[in-house]
GROMACS .gro file of C-alpha atoms in nm:
model
  227
    1MET     CA    1  -0.657  -5.636 -12.421
    2ARG     CA    2  -0.364  -5.819 -12.263
    3VAL     CA    3  -0.462  -6.099 -12.023
    4HIS     CA    4  -0.220  -6.285 -11.799
    5ILE     CA    5  -0.316  -6.622 -11.647
    6LEU     CA    6  -0.159  -6.775 -11.335
    7THR     CA    7  -0.192  -7.152 -11.281
    8HIS     CA    8  -0.070  -7.361 -10.988
    9VAL     CA    9  -0.121  -7.719 -11.110
   10PRO     CA   10  -0.163  -7.854 -11.463
   11PHE     CA   11  -0.512  -7.990 -11.396
   12GLU     CA   12  -0.679  -7.662 -11.290
   13GLY     CA   13  -0.662  -7.449 -11.599
   14PRO     CA   14  -0.872  -7.149 -11.703
   15ALA     CA   15  -1.112  -7.353 -11.920
   16ASN     CA   16  -1.402  -7.125 -12.017
   17ILE     CA   17  -1.229  -6.815 -11.879
   18GLU     CA   18  -0.972  -6.856 -12.153
   19SER     CA   19  -1.251  -6.923 -12.404
   20TYR     CA   20  -1.411  -6.590 -12.311
   21PHE     CA   21  -1.092  -6.392 -12.366
   22THR     CA   22  -1.011  -6.580 -12.685
   23GLU     CA   23  -1.351  -6.477 -12.823
   24LYS     CA   24  -1.268  -6.118 -12.728
   25GLY     CA   25  -0.945  -6.136 -12.928
   26ALA     CA   26  -0.729  -6.080 -12.621
   27GLU     CA   27  -0.354  -6.136 -12.616
   28ILE     CA   28  -0.307  -6.413 -12.360
   29THR     CA   29   0.013  -6.487 -12.168
   30ARG     CA   30   0.059  -6.718 -11.872
   31THR     CA   31   0.272  -6.813 -11.578
   32SER     CA   32   0.270  -7.176 -11.462
   33ALA     CA   33   0.393  -7.119 -11.108
   34TYR     CA   34   0.449  -7.490 -11.043
   35ALA     CA   35   0.688  -7.502 -11.341
   36GLY     CA   36   0.899  -7.211 -11.219
   37ASP     CA   37   0.786  -6.968 -11.489
   38PRO     CA   38   0.876  -6.602 -11.426
   39PHE     CA   39   0.614  -6.341 -11.339
   40PRO     CA   40   0.572  -6.053 -11.583
   41SER     CA   41   0.605  -5.683 -11.517
   42VAL     CA   42   0.287  -5.512 -11.405
   43LEU     CA   43   0.320  -5.304 -11.723
   44ASP     CA   44   0.288  -5.611 -11.947
   45TYR     CA   45  -0.079  -5.699 -11.894
   46ASP     CA   46  -0.418  -5.534 -11.838
   47PHE     CA   47  -0.621  -5.812 -11.676
   48LEU     CA   48  -0.509  -6.086 -11.437
   49VAL     CA   49  -0.661  -6.435 -11.401
   50VAL     CA   50  -0.557  -6.636 -11.092
   51MET     CA   51  -0.664  -7.000 -11.098
   52GLY     CA   52  -0.702  -7.266 -10.831
   53GLY     CA   53  -0.500  -7.550 -10.684
   54PRO     CA   54  -0.503  -7.799 -10.396
   55MET     CA   55  -0.258  -7.602 -10.182
   56GLY     CA   56  -0.352  -7.330  -9.932
   57VAL     CA   57  -0.236  -6.970  -9.911
   58GLY     CA   58  -0.047  -7.054  -9.590
   59ASP     CA   59   0.165  -7.324  -9.752
   60GLU     CA   60   0.460  -7.102  -9.841
   61ASP     CA   61   0.714  -7.340  -9.686
   62ASP     CA   62   0.600  -7.617  -9.920
   63TYR     CA   63   0.590  -7.417 -10.245
   64SER     CA   64   0.895  -7.208 -10.330
   65TRP     CA   65   0.706  -7.001 -10.588
   66MET     CA   66   0.434  -6.886 -10.347
   67PRO     CA   67   0.603  -6.582 -10.183
   68ALA     CA   68   0.693  -6.439 -10.524
   69GLU     CA   69   0.339  -6.494 -10.651
   70LYS     CA   70   0.188  -6.326 -10.348
   71ALA     CA   71   0.412  -6.023 -10.406
   72PHE     CA   72   0.314  -6.022 -10.774
   73ILE     CA   73  -0.059  -6.032 -10.690
   74ARG     CA   74  -0.024  -5.755 -10.429
   75GLU     CA   75   0.147  -5.536 -10.687
   76ALA     CA   76  -0.132  -5.604 -10.937
   77VAL     CA   77  -0.399  -5.514 -10.681
   78GLN     CA   78  -0.219  -5.202 -10.561
   79SER     CA   79  -0.154  -5.080 -10.914
   80GLY     CA   80  -0.524  -5.085 -11.002
   81LYS     CA   81  -0.535  -5.391 -11.227
   82SER     CA   82  -0.858  -5.576 -11.293
   83ALA     CA   83  -0.858  -5.943 -11.193
   84ILE     CA   84  -1.063  -6.256 -11.143
   85GLY     CA   85  -0.956  -6.527 -10.898
   86VAL     CA   86  -1.105  -6.874 -10.868
   87CYS     CA   87  -1.086  -7.089 -10.552
   88LEU     CA   88  -0.719  -7.068 -10.443
   89GLY     CA   89  -0.686  -6.766 -10.673
   90ALA     CA   90  -0.977  -6.599 -10.495
   91GLN     CA   91  -0.808  -6.665 -10.162
   92PHE     CA   92  -0.482  -6.511 -10.285
   93LEU     CA   93  -0.675  -6.199 -10.390
   94ALA     CA   94  -0.858  -6.188 -10.057
   95GLU     CA   95  -0.532  -6.212  -9.864
   96SER     CA   96  -0.373  -5.940 -10.079
   97LEU     CA   97  -0.660  -5.713  -9.972
   98GLY     CA   98  -0.604  -5.783  -9.602
   99ALA     CA   99  -0.866  -6.054  -9.547
  100ALA     CA  100  -0.811  -6.370  -9.345
  101VAL     CA  101  -0.822  -6.710  -9.514
  102THR     CA  102  -0.941  -6.990  -9.282
  103LYS     CA  103  -1.050  -7.353  -9.294
  104MET     CA  104  -1.418  -7.429  -9.322
  105PRO     CA  105  -1.579  -7.675  -9.076
  106GLN     CA  106  -1.623  -7.912  -9.371
  107LYS     CA  107  -1.528  -7.925  -9.736
  108GLU     CA  108  -1.765  -7.833 -10.017
  109ILE     CA  109  -1.701  -8.053 -10.320
  110GLY     CA  110  -1.949  -8.107 -10.602
  111TRP     CA  111  -2.251  -7.939 -10.756
  112PHE     CA  112  -2.425  -7.723 -10.494
  113GLU     CA  113  -2.648  -7.418 -10.503
  114ILE     CA  114  -2.537  -7.061 -10.439
  115GLU     CA  115  -2.768  -6.783 -10.331
  116PRO     CA  116  -2.715  -6.443 -10.495
  117VAL     CA  117  -2.618  -6.137 -10.293
  118ASN     CA  118  -2.472  -5.898 -10.551
  119LEU     CA  119  -2.405  -5.914 -10.930
  120ILE     CA  120  -2.567  -6.258 -10.957
  121GLN     CA  121  -2.938  -6.239 -11.033
  122LYS     CA  122  -3.069  -6.579 -10.926
  123LYS     CA  123  -2.994  -6.897 -10.737
  124GLN     CA  124  -2.774  -7.127 -10.938
  125THR     CA  125  -2.608  -7.465 -10.898
  126VAL     CA  126  -2.233  -7.437 -10.953
  127PHE     CA  127  -1.926  -7.657 -10.911
  128HIS     CA  128  -1.728  -7.638 -10.585
  129TRP     CA  129  -1.399  -7.785 -10.466
  130HIS     CA  130  -1.275  -7.605 -10.156
  131GLY     CA  131  -1.214  -7.652  -9.786
  132GLU     CA  132  -1.114  -7.296  -9.702
  133THR     CA  133  -1.289  -6.961  -9.710
  134PHE     CA  134  -1.203  -6.595  -9.658
  135SER     CA  135  -1.334  -6.304  -9.459
  136LEU     CA  136  -1.466  -6.010  -9.654
  137PRO     CA  137  -1.193  -5.755  -9.738
  138LYS     CA  138  -1.257  -5.398  -9.627
  139GLY     CA  139  -1.453  -5.218  -9.897
  140ALA     CA  140  -1.558  -5.539 -10.076
  141GLU     CA  141  -1.910  -5.670 -10.129
  142THR     CA  142  -2.018  -6.034 -10.107
  143VAL     CA  143  -2.159  -6.165 -10.435
  144ALA     CA  144  -2.301  -6.500 -10.320
  145LYS     CA  145  -2.334  -6.745 -10.032
  146SER     CA  146  -2.415  -7.112  -9.988
  147ALA     CA  147  -2.556  -7.331  -9.715
  148ILE     CA  148  -2.215  -7.375  -9.549
  149CYS     CA  149  -2.016  -7.077  -9.677
  150ASP     CA  150  -2.123  -6.716  -9.621
  151ASN     CA  151  -1.856  -6.569  -9.850
  152GLN     CA  152  -1.873  -6.756 -10.180
  153GLY     CA  153  -1.718  -6.457 -10.352
  154PHE     CA  154  -1.671  -6.082 -10.347
  155VAL     CA  155  -1.626  -5.785 -10.575
  156PHE     CA  156  -1.387  -5.505 -10.486
  157ASP     CA  157  -1.373  -5.160 -10.648
  158ASN     CA  158  -1.563  -5.286 -10.955
  159ARG     CA  159  -1.238  -5.441 -11.079
  160ILE     CA  160  -1.153  -5.747 -10.867
  161LEU     CA  161  -1.380  -6.051 -10.854
  162ALA     CA  162  -1.298  -6.343 -10.624
  163LEU     CA  163  -1.504  -6.664 -10.652
  164GLN     CA  164  -1.478  -6.970 -10.428
  165PHE     CA  165  -1.672  -7.173 -10.685
  166HIS     CA  166  -1.581  -7.287 -11.037
  167ILE     CA  167  -1.812  -7.156 -11.310
  168GLU     CA  168  -1.533  -7.191 -11.566
  169MET     CA  169  -1.556  -7.570 -11.571
  170THR     CA  170  -1.613  -7.798 -11.870
  171PRO     CA  171  -1.679  -8.173 -11.851
  172ASP     CA  172  -1.310  -8.235 -11.924
  173SER     CA  173  -1.189  -8.002 -11.648
  174VAL     CA  174  -1.428  -8.159 -11.395
  175ALA     CA  175  -1.293  -8.502 -11.491
  176ALA     CA  176  -0.934  -8.377 -11.449
  177ILE     CA  177  -0.983  -8.232 -11.100
  178ILE     CA  178  -1.163  -8.550 -10.988
  179GLU     CA  179  -0.881  -8.767 -11.121
  180HIS     CA  180  -0.617  -8.570 -10.929
  181GLY     CA  181  -0.821  -8.500 -10.616
  182ALA     CA  182  -0.990  -8.835 -10.558
  183ASP     CA  183  -0.832  -8.868 -10.213
  184GLU     CA  184  -1.050  -8.578 -10.092
  185LEU     CA  185  -1.375  -8.757 -10.174
  186THR     CA  186  -1.415  -8.895  -9.825
  187GLY     CA  187  -1.789  -8.863  -9.790
  188GLY     CA  188  -1.992  -8.606  -9.599
  189PRO     CA  189  -2.303  -8.397  -9.652
  190TYR     CA  190  -2.127  -8.156  -9.891
  191ILE     CA  191  -1.890  -8.395 -10.067
  192GLN     CA  192  -2.035  -8.570 -10.370
  193SER     CA  193  -1.896  -8.888 -10.519
  194ALA     CA  194  -1.696  -8.886 -10.841
  195GLU     CA  195  -1.986  -9.064 -11.011
  196GLU     CA  196  -2.236  -8.798 -10.903
  197MET     CA  197  -2.016  -8.513 -11.022
  198LEU     CA  198  -1.933  -8.672 -11.357
  199ALA     CA  199  -2.294  -8.768 -11.428
  200GLU     CA  200  -2.422  -8.413 -11.385
  201LYS     CA  201  -2.466  -8.239 -11.722
  202ARG     CA  202  -2.742  -7.987 -11.653
  203TYR     CA  203  -2.543  -7.693 -11.524
  204TYR     CA  204  -2.253  -7.629 -11.762
  205GLU     CA  205  -2.437  -7.394 -11.995
  206GLY     CA  206  -2.585  -7.189 -11.711
  207ASN     CA  207  -2.246  -7.165 -11.543
  208LYS     CA  208  -2.089  -7.044 -11.866
  209LYS     CA  209  -2.358  -6.776 -11.907
  210LEU     CA  210  -2.296  -6.659 -11.550
  211LEU     CA  211  -1.921  -6.647 -11.616
  212TRP     CA  212  -1.975  -6.440 -11.931
  213HIS     CA  213  -2.201  -6.202 -11.737
  214LEU     CA  214  -1.945  -6.149 -11.460
  215LEU     CA  215  -1.650  -6.108 -11.697
  216ASP     CA  216  -1.851  -5.860 -11.908
  217TYR     CA  217  -1.910  -5.662 -11.590
  218LEU     CA  218  -1.538  -5.649 -11.510
  219ILE     CA  219  -1.436  -5.561 -11.866
  220GLU     CA  220  -1.698  -5.288 -11.900
  221ALA     CA  221  -1.587  -5.138 -11.567
  222MET     CA  222  -1.223  -5.153 -11.676
  223GLU     CA  223  -1.295  -4.988 -12.010
  224ALA     CA  224  -1.497  -4.715 -11.841
  225VAL     CA  225  -1.187  -4.623 -11.639
  226HIS     CA  226  -0.910  -4.683 -11.891
  227GLY     CA  227  -1.087  -4.653 -12.224
   0.00000   0.00000   0.00000
């Protein structure tokens, strides 16, 4: 399996998503959009991973790489590739499928519960860091919701999974995003302090198990189609 990873800042990497594909023996390539790396041909990979970042999908004027990445993601979606997107990556996938990406009334930052709708079997506390959300693309199904966000993720055509929340995180990656995003920790009912987020150790293993479950689903669906 050939997996291509897109990143938008150095401090939001694939973490346990990469660990999953490494265990599977996948060939992993990557584009660091912020560094000006080129995008590969759609023929050069089987599975696409689109990670997060502090920018929004409407910030094309501020990020010269963004129009090219949007075109690359649209081509991947239209050509039938399987993909997972996290946070900003989920919003790019949603937009490529015709959905609107809009600001939420308030940000959701920290460890908060999601309620299952599809693919996820039970309520689970996961890590969030987002202030935008998306409408549901035509033909997609919501996979989870939270107290302040009705679309915490969706699955489309059994091959594209978009997640607002971060179940790929490790303690090191949580520390990194807090270090670089500290200016967003302004208080509010759904914004935890850095100390609260860093102190929380209970949920990493459960998040990893959920990630493995969802990636297994995507890979099994892909193999059923392509062999």
